[in-house]
PDB file of C-alpha atoms and ligand atoms in Angstrom:
ATOM      1  CA  MET U   1    -126.447  15.701 -45.059  1.00  0.00           C
ATOM      2  CA  ASP U   2    -125.926  19.468 -44.949  1.00  0.00           C
ATOM      3  CA  PHE U   3    -128.854  20.444 -47.293  1.00  0.00           C
ATOM      4  CA  VAL U   4    -129.610  24.197 -48.248  1.00  0.00           C
ATOM      5  CA  THR U   5    -132.703  24.554 -50.022  1.00  0.00           C
ATOM      6  CA  ARG U   6    -133.012  27.074 -52.968  1.00  0.00           C
ATOM      7  CA  GLU U   7    -134.930  29.539 -50.462  1.00  0.00           C
ATOM      8  CA  ALA U   8    -132.198  29.644 -48.298  1.00  0.00           C
ATOM      9  CA  TRP U   9    -129.408  30.529 -51.115  1.00  0.00           C
ATOM     10  CA  GLY U  10    -131.753  32.869 -52.725  1.00  0.00           C
ATOM     11  CA  ALA U  11    -133.655  31.485 -55.209  1.00  0.00           C
ATOM     12  CA  PRO U  12    -137.454  31.208 -55.631  1.00  0.00           C
ATOM     13  CA  ALA U  13    -138.685  27.911 -54.042  1.00  0.00           C
ATOM     14  CA  THR U  14    -139.851  26.136 -56.474  1.00  0.00           C
ATOM     15  CA  SER U  15    -138.170  25.541 -60.090  1.00  0.00           C
ATOM     16  CA  PRO U  16    -140.481  26.392 -63.073  1.00  0.00           C
ATOM     17  CA  ALA U  17    -138.278  23.228 -64.892  1.00  0.00           C
ATOM     18  CA  SER U  18    -140.794  20.576 -66.596  1.00  0.00           C
ATOM     19  CA  PHE U  19    -141.785  17.733 -64.081  1.00  0.00           C
ATOM     20  CA  LEU U  20    -139.551  14.655 -64.076  1.00  0.00           C
ATOM     21  CA  PRO U  21    -141.343  11.553 -62.856  1.00  0.00           C
ATOM     22  CA  SER U  22    -138.483   9.450 -62.640  1.00  0.00           C
ATOM     23  CA  ALA U  23    -134.982   8.919 -63.879  1.00  0.00           C
ATOM     24  CA  ARG U  24    -132.896   5.786 -64.821  1.00  0.00           C
ATOM     25  CA  GLY U  25    -130.420   7.474 -62.330  1.00  0.00           C
ATOM     26  CA  ILE U  26    -127.894  10.389 -61.789  1.00  0.00           C
ATOM     27  CA  LYS U  27    -125.082  11.991 -63.789  1.00  0.00           C
ATOM     28  CA  ILE U  28    -122.032  13.796 -62.076  1.00  0.00           C
ATOM     29  CA  HIS U  29    -120.492  17.191 -63.369  1.00  0.00           C
ATOM     30  CA  TYR U  30    -117.878  19.381 -62.334  1.00  0.00           C
ATOM     31  CA  LEU U  31    -118.019  23.292 -63.299  1.00  0.00           C
ATOM     32  CA  GLY U  32    -114.802  22.438 -65.119  1.00  0.00           C
ATOM     33  CA  THR U  33    -113.879  26.439 -64.777  1.00  0.00           C
ATOM     34  CA  GLU U  34    -111.001  28.090 -62.838  1.00  0.00           C
ATOM     35  CA  TYR U  35    -111.764  27.556 -59.583  1.00  0.00           C
ATOM     36  CA  ALA U  36    -109.886  28.196 -56.161  1.00  0.00           C
ATOM     37  CA  SER U  37    -110.699  26.761 -52.427  1.00  0.00           C
ATOM     38  CA  ARG U  38    -112.600  29.264 -50.527  1.00  0.00           C
ATOM     39  CA  ALA U  39    -114.573  29.667 -47.134  1.00  0.00           C
ATOM     40  CA  HIS U  40    -118.057  28.314 -47.201  1.00  0.00           C
ATOM     41  CA  SER U  41    -119.182  31.263 -46.251  1.00  0.00           C
ATOM     42  CA  TRP U  42    -118.805  31.995 -50.368  1.00  0.00           C
ATOM     43  CA  CYS U  43    -120.399  28.642 -51.546  1.00  0.00           C
ATOM     44  CA  ASP U  44    -123.656  30.393 -51.700  1.00  0.00           C
ATOM     45  CA  ASP U  45    -122.609  33.128 -53.667  1.00  0.00           C
ATOM     46  CA  VAL U  46    -121.094  30.734 -56.249  1.00  0.00           C
ATOM     47  CA  VAL U  47    -124.244  29.008 -56.739  1.00  0.00           C
ATOM     48  CA  ARG U  48    -126.097  32.340 -57.352  1.00  0.00           C
ATOM     49  CA  GLN U  49    -123.622  33.220 -59.675  1.00  0.00           C
ATOM     50  CA  VAL U  50    -123.960  29.542 -61.500  1.00  0.00           C
ATOM     51  CA  ARG U  51    -127.909  30.519 -61.735  1.00  0.00           C
ATOM     52  CA  ALA U  52    -126.926  33.814 -63.013  1.00  0.00           C
ATOM     53  CA  ALA U  53    -124.807  32.710 -66.093  1.00  0.00           C
ATOM     54  CA  HIS U  54    -127.698  30.024 -66.809  1.00  0.00           C
ATOM     55  CA  LEU U  55    -130.499  32.687 -66.893  1.00  0.00           C
ATOM     56  CA  ALA U  56    -128.405  34.835 -69.198  1.00  0.00           C
ATOM     57  CA  ASP U  57    -127.564  32.180 -71.155  1.00  0.00           C
ATOM     58  CA  VAL U  58    -129.344  33.240 -74.592  1.00  0.00           C
ATOM     59  CA  LYS U  59    -127.916  30.119 -76.880  1.00  0.00           C
ATOM     60  CA  GLU U  60    -129.009  27.002 -74.123  1.00  0.00           C
ATOM     61  CA  ASN U  61    -132.502  29.335 -72.944  1.00  0.00           C
ATOM     62  CA  TYR U  62    -132.432  27.930 -69.939  1.00  0.00           C
ATOM     63  CA  VAL U  63    -135.396  28.540 -67.539  1.00  0.00           C
ATOM     64  CA  ASP U  64    -133.497  27.841 -64.489  1.00  0.00           C
ATOM     65  CA  ILE U  65    -129.833  26.918 -62.746  1.00  0.00           C
ATOM     66  CA  ALA U  66    -129.614  23.672 -64.796  1.00  0.00           C
ATOM     67  CA  TYR U  67    -128.340  21.296 -62.256  1.00  0.00           C
ATOM     68  CA  THR U  68    -130.529  19.131 -60.053  1.00  0.00           C
ATOM     69  CA  GLY U  69    -128.202  20.102 -57.087  1.00  0.00           C
ATOM     70  CA  LEU U  70    -124.708  21.116 -56.464  1.00  0.00           C
ATOM     71  CA  VAL U  71    -122.339  20.088 -54.172  1.00  0.00           C
ATOM     72  CA  CYS U  72    -119.193  22.386 -52.537  1.00  0.00           C
ATOM     73  CA  GLU U  73    -115.650  21.234 -51.021  1.00  0.00           C
ATOM     74  CA  HIS U  74    -117.387  21.245 -47.599  1.00  0.00           C
ATOM     75  CA  GLY U  75    -119.913  19.014 -48.236  1.00  0.00           C
ATOM     76  CA  SER U  76    -123.060  20.961 -48.355  1.00  0.00           C
ATOM     77  CA  VAL U  77    -125.796  20.010 -51.144  1.00  0.00           C
ATOM     78  CA  PHE U  78    -127.163  23.036 -52.819  1.00  0.00           C
ATOM     79  CA  GLU U  79    -130.532  22.329 -53.924  1.00  0.00           C
ATOM     80  CA  GLY U  80    -130.660  23.099 -57.851  1.00  0.00           C
ATOM     81  CA  ARG U  81    -133.746  22.167 -59.874  1.00  0.00           C
ATOM     82  CA  GLY U  82    -134.313  19.800 -57.225  1.00  0.00           C
ATOM     83  CA  THR U  83    -136.188  16.519 -57.210  1.00  0.00           C
ATOM     84  CA  HIS U  84    -138.986  15.566 -59.942  1.00  0.00           C
ATOM     85  CA  LYS U  85    -137.843  18.485 -62.190  1.00  0.00           C
ATOM     86  CA  ARG U  86    -135.923  17.879 -65.523  1.00  0.00           C
ATOM     87  CA  PRO U  87    -132.513  19.146 -65.235  1.00  0.00           C
ATOM     88  CA  GLY U  88    -130.644  21.163 -68.310  1.00  0.00           C
ATOM     89  CA  ALA U  89    -127.111  20.211 -68.318  1.00  0.00           C
ATOM     90  CA  ASN U  90    -126.578  16.809 -69.453  1.00  0.00           C
ATOM     91  CA  GLY U  91    -126.126  17.859 -73.401  1.00  0.00           C
ATOM     92  CA  ASN U  92    -129.770  17.340 -75.054  1.00  0.00           C
ATOM     93  CA  ALA U  93    -133.385  16.805 -74.162  1.00  0.00           C
ATOM     94  CA  GLU U  94    -132.998  13.090 -74.187  1.00  0.00           C
ATOM     95  CA  LEU U  95    -130.326  12.964 -71.942  1.00  0.00           C
ATOM     96  CA  ASN U  96    -131.964  15.130 -69.532  1.00  0.00           C
ATOM     97  CA  ALA U  97    -135.217  12.997 -69.506  1.00  0.00           C
ATOM     98  CA  ARG U  98    -132.930  10.278 -68.452  1.00  0.00           C
ATOM     99  CA  ASP U  99    -131.056  11.420 -65.527  1.00  0.00           C
ATOM    100  CA  TYR U 100    -130.615  13.879 -62.862  1.00  0.00           C
ATOM    101  CA  ALA U 101    -127.631  16.303 -62.812  1.00  0.00           C
ATOM    102  CA  ILE U 102    -125.424  16.983 -59.859  1.00  0.00           C
ATOM    103  CA  CYS U 103    -122.275  19.169 -60.125  1.00  0.00           C
ATOM    104  CA  ALA U 104    -119.560  19.329 -57.871  1.00  0.00           C
ATOM    105  CA  LEU U 105    -117.921  23.094 -57.700  1.00  0.00           C
ATOM    106  CA  LEU U 106    -114.626  21.641 -59.142  1.00  0.00           C
ATOM    107  CA  ALA U 107    -112.250  23.191 -61.279  1.00  0.00           C
ATOM    108  CA  LYS U 108    -111.468  21.729 -64.749  1.00  0.00           C
ATOM    109  CA  GLU U 109    -107.532  20.238 -64.671  1.00  0.00           C
ATOM    110  CA  GLY U 110    -104.798  22.449 -63.254  1.00  0.00           C
ATOM    111  CA  GLY U 111    -107.235  25.559 -62.552  1.00  0.00           C
ATOM    112  CA  GLY U 112    -107.219  25.597 -59.065  1.00  0.00           C
ATOM    113  CA  LEU U 113    -109.374  22.831 -56.975  1.00  0.00           C
ATOM    114  CA  ASP U 114    -109.367  20.210 -59.235  1.00  0.00           C
ATOM    115  CA  GLU U 115    -109.437  17.152 -57.028  1.00  0.00           C
ATOM    116  CA  PRO U 116    -112.429  16.396 -55.003  1.00  0.00           C
ATOM    117  CA  PRO U 117    -111.937  16.990 -51.215  1.00  0.00           C
ATOM    118  CA  ARG U 118    -113.091  14.140 -48.814  1.00  0.00           C
ATOM    119  CA  LEU U 119    -116.365  16.190 -47.934  1.00  0.00           C
ATOM    120  CA  MET U 120    -117.148  17.084 -51.205  1.00  0.00           C
ATOM    121  CA  LEU U 121    -117.217  13.412 -51.799  1.00  0.00           C
ATOM    122  CA  HIS U 122    -119.607  12.688 -48.943  1.00  0.00           C
ATOM    123  CA  GLY U 123    -121.529  15.810 -50.347  1.00  0.00           C
ATOM    124  CA  LEU U 124    -122.033  14.184 -53.209  1.00  0.00           C
ATOM    125  CA  ARG U 125    -122.536  10.450 -51.987  1.00  0.00           C
ATOM    126  CA  ASP U 126    -125.467  12.588 -49.820  1.00  0.00           C
ATOM    127  CA  ALA U 127    -126.949  14.138 -52.960  1.00  0.00           C
ATOM    128  CA  ILE U 128    -126.835  10.608 -55.008  1.00  0.00           C
ATOM    129  CA  GLU U 129    -128.996   9.098 -51.590  1.00  0.00           C
ATOM    130  CA  TRP U 130    -131.211  12.367 -51.730  1.00  0.00           C
ATOM    131  CA  LEU U 131    -132.257  11.924 -55.163  1.00  0.00           C
ATOM    132  CA  ARG U 132    -132.698   7.997 -54.931  1.00  0.00           C
ATOM    133  CA  ARG U 133    -134.617   8.642 -51.748  1.00  0.00           C
ATOM    134  CA  ASP U 134    -136.974  11.417 -53.040  1.00  0.00           C
ATOM    135  CA  GLY U 135    -136.618  11.539 -56.583  1.00  0.00           C
ATOM    136  CA  ASP U 136    -137.241   8.343 -57.865  1.00  0.00           C
ATOM    137  CA  ALA U 137    -134.000   7.787 -59.233  1.00  0.00           C
ATOM    138  CA  GLY U 138    -132.555   4.523 -60.981  1.00  0.00           C
ATOM    139  CA  SER U 139    -129.094   3.110 -59.406  1.00  0.00           C
ATOM    140  CA  TRP U 140    -127.327   4.011 -62.676  1.00  0.00           C
ATOM    141  CA  LEU U 141    -124.746   6.448 -62.182  1.00  0.00           C
ATOM    142  CA  GLY U 142    -122.092   8.207 -64.580  1.00  0.00           C
ATOM    143  CA  GLY U 143    -120.494  11.301 -65.544  1.00  0.00           C
ATOM    144  CA  HIS U 144    -121.370  13.832 -68.025  1.00  0.00           C
ATOM    145  CA  ARG U 145    -119.036  12.166 -70.622  1.00  0.00           C
ATOM    146  CA  ASP U 146    -120.774   9.013 -70.558  1.00  0.00           C
ATOM    147  CA  GLY U 147    -122.870   9.494 -73.921  1.00  0.00           C
ATOM    148  CA  TYR U 148    -121.601  12.842 -74.699  1.00  0.00           C
ATOM    149  CA  ALA U 149    -118.280  14.331 -75.654  1.00  0.00           C
ATOM    150  CA  THR U 150    -117.362  16.355 -72.828  1.00  0.00           C
ATOM    151  CA  ASP U 151    -114.282  16.048 -70.452  1.00  0.00           C
ATOM    152  CA  CYS U 152    -116.744  16.726 -67.752  1.00  0.00           C
ATOM    153  CA  PRO U 153    -116.564  15.728 -64.649  1.00  0.00           C
ATOM    154  CA  GLY U 154    -112.807  15.857 -65.019  1.00  0.00           C
ATOM    155  CA  ASP U 155    -110.458  12.239 -64.419  1.00  0.00           C
ATOM    156  CA  PRO U 156    -110.088  12.212 -60.848  1.00  0.00           C
ATOM    157  CA  LEU U 157    -114.225  12.807 -59.987  1.00  0.00           C
ATOM    158  CA  TYR U 158    -114.919  10.189 -62.858  1.00  0.00           C
ATOM    159  CA  ALA U 159    -112.699   7.479 -61.520  1.00  0.00           C
ATOM    160  CA  TRP U 160    -114.674   7.882 -58.068  1.00  0.00           C
ATOM    161  CA  VAL U 161    -118.060   7.741 -60.062  1.00  0.00           C
ATOM    162  CA  GLN U 162    -116.796   4.703 -61.599  1.00  0.00           C
ATOM    163  CA  SER U 163    -115.722   3.212 -58.641  1.00  0.00           C
ATOM    164  CA  GLY U 164    -119.056   3.134 -57.391  1.00  0.00           C
ATOM    165  CA  ALA U 165    -119.334   6.558 -55.844  1.00  0.00           C
ATOM    166  CA  PRO U 166    -118.367   5.032 -52.099  1.00  0.00           C
ATOM    167  CA  ARG U 167    -117.855   7.336 -49.304  1.00  0.00           C
ATOM    168  CA  PRO U 168    -114.094   7.990 -47.884  1.00  0.00           C
ATOM    169  CA  ASP U 169    -112.846   5.580 -45.791  1.00  0.00           C
ATOM    170  CA  GLU U 170    -112.768   7.160 -42.620  1.00  0.00           C
ATOM    171  CA  GLY U 171    -110.148   4.960 -41.072  1.00  0.00           C
ATOM    172  CA  HIS U 172    -107.581   5.916 -43.479  1.00  0.00           C
ATOM    173  CA  GLY U 173    -105.575   8.449 -45.514  1.00  0.00           C
ATOM    174  CA  ASP U 174    -105.764  11.692 -44.052  1.00  0.00           C
ATOM    175  CA  GLY U 175    -104.220  10.824 -40.727  1.00  0.00           C
ATOM    176  CA  PRO U 176    -105.458  12.063 -37.540  1.00  0.00           C
ATOM    177  CA  ASP U 177    -107.757  14.494 -37.048  1.00  0.00           C
ATOM    178  CA  PRO U 178    -105.858  17.971 -36.358  1.00  0.00           C
ATOM    179  CA  ALA U 179    -106.337  20.111 -33.054  1.00  0.00           C
ATOM    180  CA  GLY U 180    -109.766  21.976 -32.906  1.00  0.00           C
ATOM    181  CA  VAL U 181    -111.683  19.661 -35.532  1.00  0.00           C
ATOM    182  CA  TYR U 182    -114.454  17.048 -34.379  1.00  0.00           C
ATOM    183  CA  THR U 183    -115.656  14.137 -36.370  1.00  0.00           C
ATOM    184  CA  VAL U 184    -119.137  13.340 -36.120  1.00  0.00           C
ATOM    185  CA  GLN U 185    -119.057   9.394 -35.470  1.00  0.00           C
ATOM    186  CA  VAL U 186    -123.147   8.704 -35.690  1.00  0.00           C
ATOM    187  CA  TRP U 187    -126.251  10.474 -36.821  1.00  0.00           C
ATOM    188  CA  ASP U 188    -126.566  13.051 -34.015  1.00  0.00           C
ATOM    189  CA  ASN U 189    -127.748  16.431 -33.561  1.00  0.00           C
ATOM    190  CA  LEU U 190    -125.977  19.793 -33.650  1.00  0.00           C
ATOM    191  CA  SER U 191    -127.327  20.545 -30.369  1.00  0.00           C
ATOM    192  CA  VAL U 192    -126.003  17.481 -28.630  1.00  0.00           C
ATOM    193  CA  ILE U 193    -122.532  17.904 -29.958  1.00  0.00           C
ATOM    194  CA  ALA U 194    -122.210  21.707 -28.766  1.00  0.00           C
ATOM    195  CA  ARG U 195    -123.181  20.454 -25.237  1.00  0.00           C
ATOM    196  CA  ARG U 196    -120.541  18.087 -25.640  1.00  0.00           C
ATOM    197  CA  LEU U 197    -117.569  20.245 -26.896  1.00  0.00           C
ATOM    198  CA  ASP U 198    -119.211  23.084 -24.043  1.00  0.00           C
ATOM    199  CA  VAL U 199    -119.772  25.556 -27.156  1.00  0.00           C
ATOM    200  CA  SER U 200    -123.307  27.291 -28.103  1.00  0.00           C
ATOM    201  CA  TRP U 201    -124.570  25.374 -31.049  1.00  0.00           C
ATOM    202  CA  GLN U 202    -125.476  28.740 -32.700  1.00  0.00           C
ATOM    203  CA  ASP U 203    -121.279  29.124 -32.913  1.00  0.00           C
ATOM    204  CA  LEU U 204    -120.738  25.832 -34.098  1.00  0.00           C
ATOM    205  CA  ALA U 205    -123.261  26.114 -36.741  1.00  0.00           C
ATOM    206  CA  GLU U 206    -121.867  29.525 -37.970  1.00  0.00           C
ATOM    207  CA  VAL U 207    -118.104  28.880 -37.777  1.00  0.00           C
ATOM    208  CA  ASN U 208    -119.250  25.375 -39.787  1.00  0.00           C
ATOM    209  CA  GLY U 209    -121.353  27.238 -42.207  1.00  0.00           C
ATOM    210  CA  ILE U 210    -124.056  25.119 -41.158  1.00  0.00           C
ATOM    211  CA  ARG U 211    -127.665  26.260 -42.238  1.00  0.00           C
ATOM    212  CA  PRO U 212    -131.135  25.321 -41.497  1.00  0.00           C
ATOM    213  CA  PRO U 213    -132.357  22.397 -40.950  1.00  0.00           C
ATOM    214  CA  TYR U 214    -129.044  21.983 -39.612  1.00  0.00           C
ATOM    215  CA  THR U 215    -128.401  18.645 -40.484  1.00  0.00           C
ATOM    216  CA  ILE U 216    -124.988  16.935 -40.039  1.00  0.00           C
ATOM    217  CA  TYR U 217    -123.715  13.400 -40.894  1.00  0.00           C
ATOM    218  CA  PRO U 218    -121.434  10.711 -39.686  1.00  0.00           C
ATOM    219  CA  GLY U 219    -117.415  11.508 -41.147  1.00  0.00           C
ATOM    220  CA  GLN U 220    -118.438  15.291 -41.071  1.00  0.00           C
ATOM    221  CA  LYS U 221    -115.597  17.490 -39.912  1.00  0.00           C
ATOM    222  CA  LEU U 222    -116.336  20.089 -37.576  1.00  0.00           C
ATOM    223  CA  ARG U 223    -114.394  23.131 -36.741  1.00  0.00           C
ATOM    224  CA  ILE U 224    -114.846  23.508 -33.237  1.00  0.00           C
ATOM    225  CA  PRO U 225    -115.442  27.529 -32.361  1.00  0.00           C
ATOM    226  CA  ASP U 226    -113.337  29.222 -29.736  1.00  0.00           C
ATOM    227  CA  LYS U 227    -115.154  29.509 -26.343  1.00  0.00           C
ATOM    228  CA  GLY U 228    -116.953  33.128 -26.563  1.00  0.00           C
ATOM    229  CA  ALA U 229    -116.194  33.430 -30.306  1.00  0.00           C
ATOM    230  CA  GLY U 230    -118.460  35.754 -32.436  1.00  0.00           C
ATOM    231  CA  PRO U 231    -117.830  39.435 -32.475  1.00  0.00           C
ATOM    232  CA  GLU U 232    -118.940  41.383 -29.895  1.00  0.00           C
ATOM    233  CA  MET U 233    -122.462  42.961 -30.604  1.00  0.00           C
ATOM    234  CA  PRO U 234    -122.823  46.697 -30.243  1.00  0.00           C
ATOM    235  CA  PRO U 235    -126.161  47.860 -29.283  1.00  0.00           C
ATOM    236  CA  PHE U 236    -129.136  47.713 -31.841  1.00  0.00           C
ATOM    237  CA  PRO U 237    -128.872  51.309 -32.963  1.00  0.00           C
ATOM    238  CA  GLY U 238    -132.634  51.686 -33.658  1.00  0.00           C
ATOM    239  CA  ARG U 239    -134.545  51.706 -36.747  1.00  0.00           C
ATOM    240  CA  SER U 240    -134.187  55.133 -37.585  1.00  0.00           C
ATOM    241  CA  ALA U 241    -130.243  53.986 -38.186  1.00  0.00           C
ATOM    242  CA  PHE U 242    -131.266  52.336 -41.272  1.00  0.00           C
ATOM    243  CA  VAL U 243    -133.104  54.559 -43.831  1.00  0.00           C
ATOM    244  CA  LEU U 244    -132.467  54.282 -47.540  1.00  0.00           C
ATOM    245  CA  GLY U 245    -130.089  56.849 -48.874  1.00  0.00           C
ATOM    246  CA  LYS U 246    -129.182  58.188 -45.473  1.00  0.00           C
ATOM    247  CA  SER U 247    -125.792  57.409 -43.823  1.00  0.00           C
ATOM    248  CA  HIS U 248    -125.351  55.921 -40.402  1.00  0.00           C
ATOM    249  CA  PRO U 249    -122.318  54.822 -38.585  1.00  0.00           C
ATOM    250  CA  ALA U 250    -124.505  51.625 -38.020  1.00  0.00           C
ATOM    251  CA  VAL U 251    -124.556  50.721 -41.412  1.00  0.00           C
ATOM    252  CA  LEU U 252    -120.753  50.250 -41.477  1.00  0.00           C
ATOM    253  CA  ASP U 253    -121.264  47.788 -39.263  1.00  0.00           C
ATOM    254  CA  LEU U 254    -124.203  46.231 -40.870  1.00  0.00           C
ATOM    255  CA  ASP U 255    -122.170  45.813 -43.998  1.00  0.00           C
ATOM    256  CA  ASP U 256    -119.126  44.175 -42.138  1.00  0.00           C
ATOM    257  CA  ARG U 257    -121.330  41.475 -40.799  1.00  0.00           C
ATOM    258  CA  LEU U 258    -123.410  41.271 -44.325  1.00  0.00           C
ATOM    259  CA  ILE U 259    -120.087  40.338 -45.718  1.00  0.00           C
ATOM    260  CA  ALA U 260    -118.409  38.272 -43.188  1.00  0.00           C
ATOM    261  CA  LYS U 261    -121.515  35.820 -43.898  1.00  0.00           C
ATOM    262  CA  GLY U 262    -121.110  36.352 -47.414  1.00  0.00           C
ATOM    263  CA  TRP U 263    -124.546  37.847 -48.304  1.00  0.00           C
ATOM    264  CA  THR U 264    -123.018  40.267 -50.880  1.00  0.00           C
ATOM    265  CA  ARG U 265    -124.686  39.312 -54.376  1.00  0.00           C
ATOM    266  CA  HIS U 266    -126.676  43.029 -54.751  1.00  0.00           C
ATOM    267  CA  HIS U 267    -124.091  45.243 -55.520  1.00  0.00           C
ATOM    268  CA  ASP U 268    -123.323  48.365 -58.392  1.00  0.00           C
ATOM    269  CA  GLY U 269    -121.198  45.867 -60.410  1.00  0.00           C
ATOM    270  CA  ASN U 270    -117.874  46.656 -58.294  1.00  0.00           C
ATOM    271  CA  GLY U 271    -118.747  44.046 -55.652  1.00  0.00           C
ATOM    272  CA  TYR U 272    -120.081  44.792 -52.624  1.00  0.00           C
ATOM    273  CA  GLN U 273    -118.296  47.573 -50.603  1.00  0.00           C
ATOM    274  CA  ARG U 274    -118.998  48.671 -47.141  1.00  0.00           C
ATOM    275  CA  GLY U 275    -120.098  52.101 -46.724  1.00  0.00           C
ATOM    276  CA  ALA U 276    -122.297  54.455 -43.854  1.00  0.00           C
ATOM    277  CA  ARG U 277    -124.981  55.051 -46.528  1.00  0.00           C
ATOM    278  CA  PHE U 278    -127.737  52.529 -46.412  1.00  0.00           C
ATOM    279  CA  THR U 279    -128.285  51.774 -49.967  1.00  0.00           C
ATOM    280  CA  GLU U 280    -130.709  49.716 -52.019  1.00  0.00           C
ATOM    281  CA  TYR U 281    -127.978  46.989 -52.147  1.00  0.00           C
ATOM    282  CA  THR U 282    -127.636  46.997 -48.456  1.00  0.00           C
ATOM    283  CA  ARG U 283    -131.635  46.542 -48.335  1.00  0.00           C
ATOM    284  CA  ARG U 284    -131.844  43.745 -50.480  1.00  0.00           C
ATOM    285  CA  ASN U 285    -128.463  41.939 -49.157  1.00  0.00           C
ATOM    286  CA  CYS U 286    -129.973  42.038 -45.456  1.00  0.00           C
ATOM    287  CA  ALA U 287    -133.123  40.751 -47.009  1.00  0.00           C
ATOM    288  CA  ASP U 288    -131.466  37.838 -48.315  1.00  0.00           C
ATOM    289  CA  PHE U 289    -129.935  37.228 -44.957  1.00  0.00           C
ATOM    290  CA  GLN U 290    -133.360  37.514 -43.411  1.00  0.00           C
ATOM    291  CA  ARG U 291    -135.042  34.631 -45.936  1.00  0.00           C
ATOM    292  CA  SER U 292    -132.339  32.470 -44.990  1.00  0.00           C
ATOM    293  CA  ARG U 293    -133.233  32.480 -40.980  1.00  0.00           C
ATOM    294  CA  PRO U 294    -136.359  31.319 -40.114  1.00  0.00           C
ATOM    295  CA  GLU U 295    -136.808  33.409 -37.416  1.00  0.00           C
ATOM    296  CA  LEU U 296    -136.781  36.458 -40.121  1.00  0.00           C
ATOM    297  CA  ARG U 297    -138.280  35.050 -43.049  1.00  0.00           C
ATOM    298  CA  ALA U 298    -142.118  36.309 -42.507  1.00  0.00           C
ATOM    299  CA  ASP U 299    -140.807  39.825 -42.226  1.00  0.00           C
ATOM    300  CA  ALA U 300    -137.525  39.928 -44.591  1.00  0.00           C
ATOM    301  CA  ASP U 301    -138.291  43.511 -45.654  1.00  0.00           C
ATOM    302  CA  GLY U 302    -134.214  43.989 -45.778  1.00  0.00           C
ATOM    303  CA  TYR U 303    -134.397  46.527 -42.648  1.00  0.00           C
ATOM    304  CA  PRO U 304    -132.726  45.489 -39.741  1.00  0.00           C
ATOM    305  CA  GLY U 305    -134.472  45.362 -36.158  1.00  0.00           C
ATOM    306  CA  PRO U 306    -133.365  43.834 -33.226  1.00  0.00           C
ATOM    307  CA  LEU U 307    -133.177  40.115 -34.099  1.00  0.00           C
ATOM    308  CA  THR U 308    -131.647  40.668 -37.158  1.00  0.00           C
ATOM    309  CA  TRP U 309    -129.195  42.443 -35.665  1.00  0.00           C
ATOM    310  CA  GLU U 310    -128.871  39.843 -33.081  1.00  0.00           C
ATOM    311  CA  LEU U 311    -128.257  36.845 -35.452  1.00  0.00           C
ATOM    312  CA  LEU U 312    -125.939  39.046 -37.878  1.00  0.00           C
ATOM    313  CA  HIS U 313    -123.612  39.434 -34.655  1.00  0.00           C
ATOM    314  CA  SER U 314    -124.105  35.640 -33.668  1.00  0.00           C
TER     315      SER U 314
HETATM  316 ZN1   ZN E   1    -121.201  18.592 -67.334  1.00  0.00          ZN
HETATM  317 ZN1   ZN E   2    -119.250  25.233 -48.866  1.00  0.00          ZN
END
């Protein structure tokens, strides 16, 4: 399972939601908005946006993102409220006390990405197994629409849920893998596969958007990075290049790397733009990146040092 913890995507480590000792089972949801397929580096931005929208919802008065977890088209499971926390997405207090709520990042019908790709089904299956293992979830499985008047989670996904939410059959369907893709066969370790492919495990993690704790699973498709992939790393310009309110050409490069890696949630309202001035937005986006990396987490002040610089360019 490619599990992205709350801290890794930029939420406080623990949800303030009420304690939930156990659940009857799990309800599957979808976003149900317009939603286009995108590169995985944007998926955590989407999760942060969902949380921000929920926190801003005065009518529902949410204390946190409403879902227990969210699954993107690339199969990553983003921790929402997490295990043993009452979700807020099932419709009312009684329904929320009964089942966990997992949301697929999927559009409404005709709204873009409206059929679940295979990796998403793997991710949803991972999330179901996670909640049964760690969250004391019972075997009941359904959709938001079960017992509540809504289209959620859409017909294609609901059909899969009703068929028992099976893992996609690896032997059939999509044909042979295109060149440059490696399919994980057994429970294996990223560094072992990297050695087999003769690439660095950091490159392999990077091009596939895999974050700590770097879990992969059988059936997962890994894009094989070009040998020597990754941008050329300019020398670290020194800490004096990064002073709030001051301009330095190295800040342009810093912005490029933050944007390439999807750390862009702080901006002036017009989306995060590159610029030579080291702004508070730059600092906060850089701090998000630092918090996502165990090597940097202890000192995530948003000011890049040599190791932040190196990891941003890896
Ligand atoms: Zn729903
Ligand atoms: Zn993704």
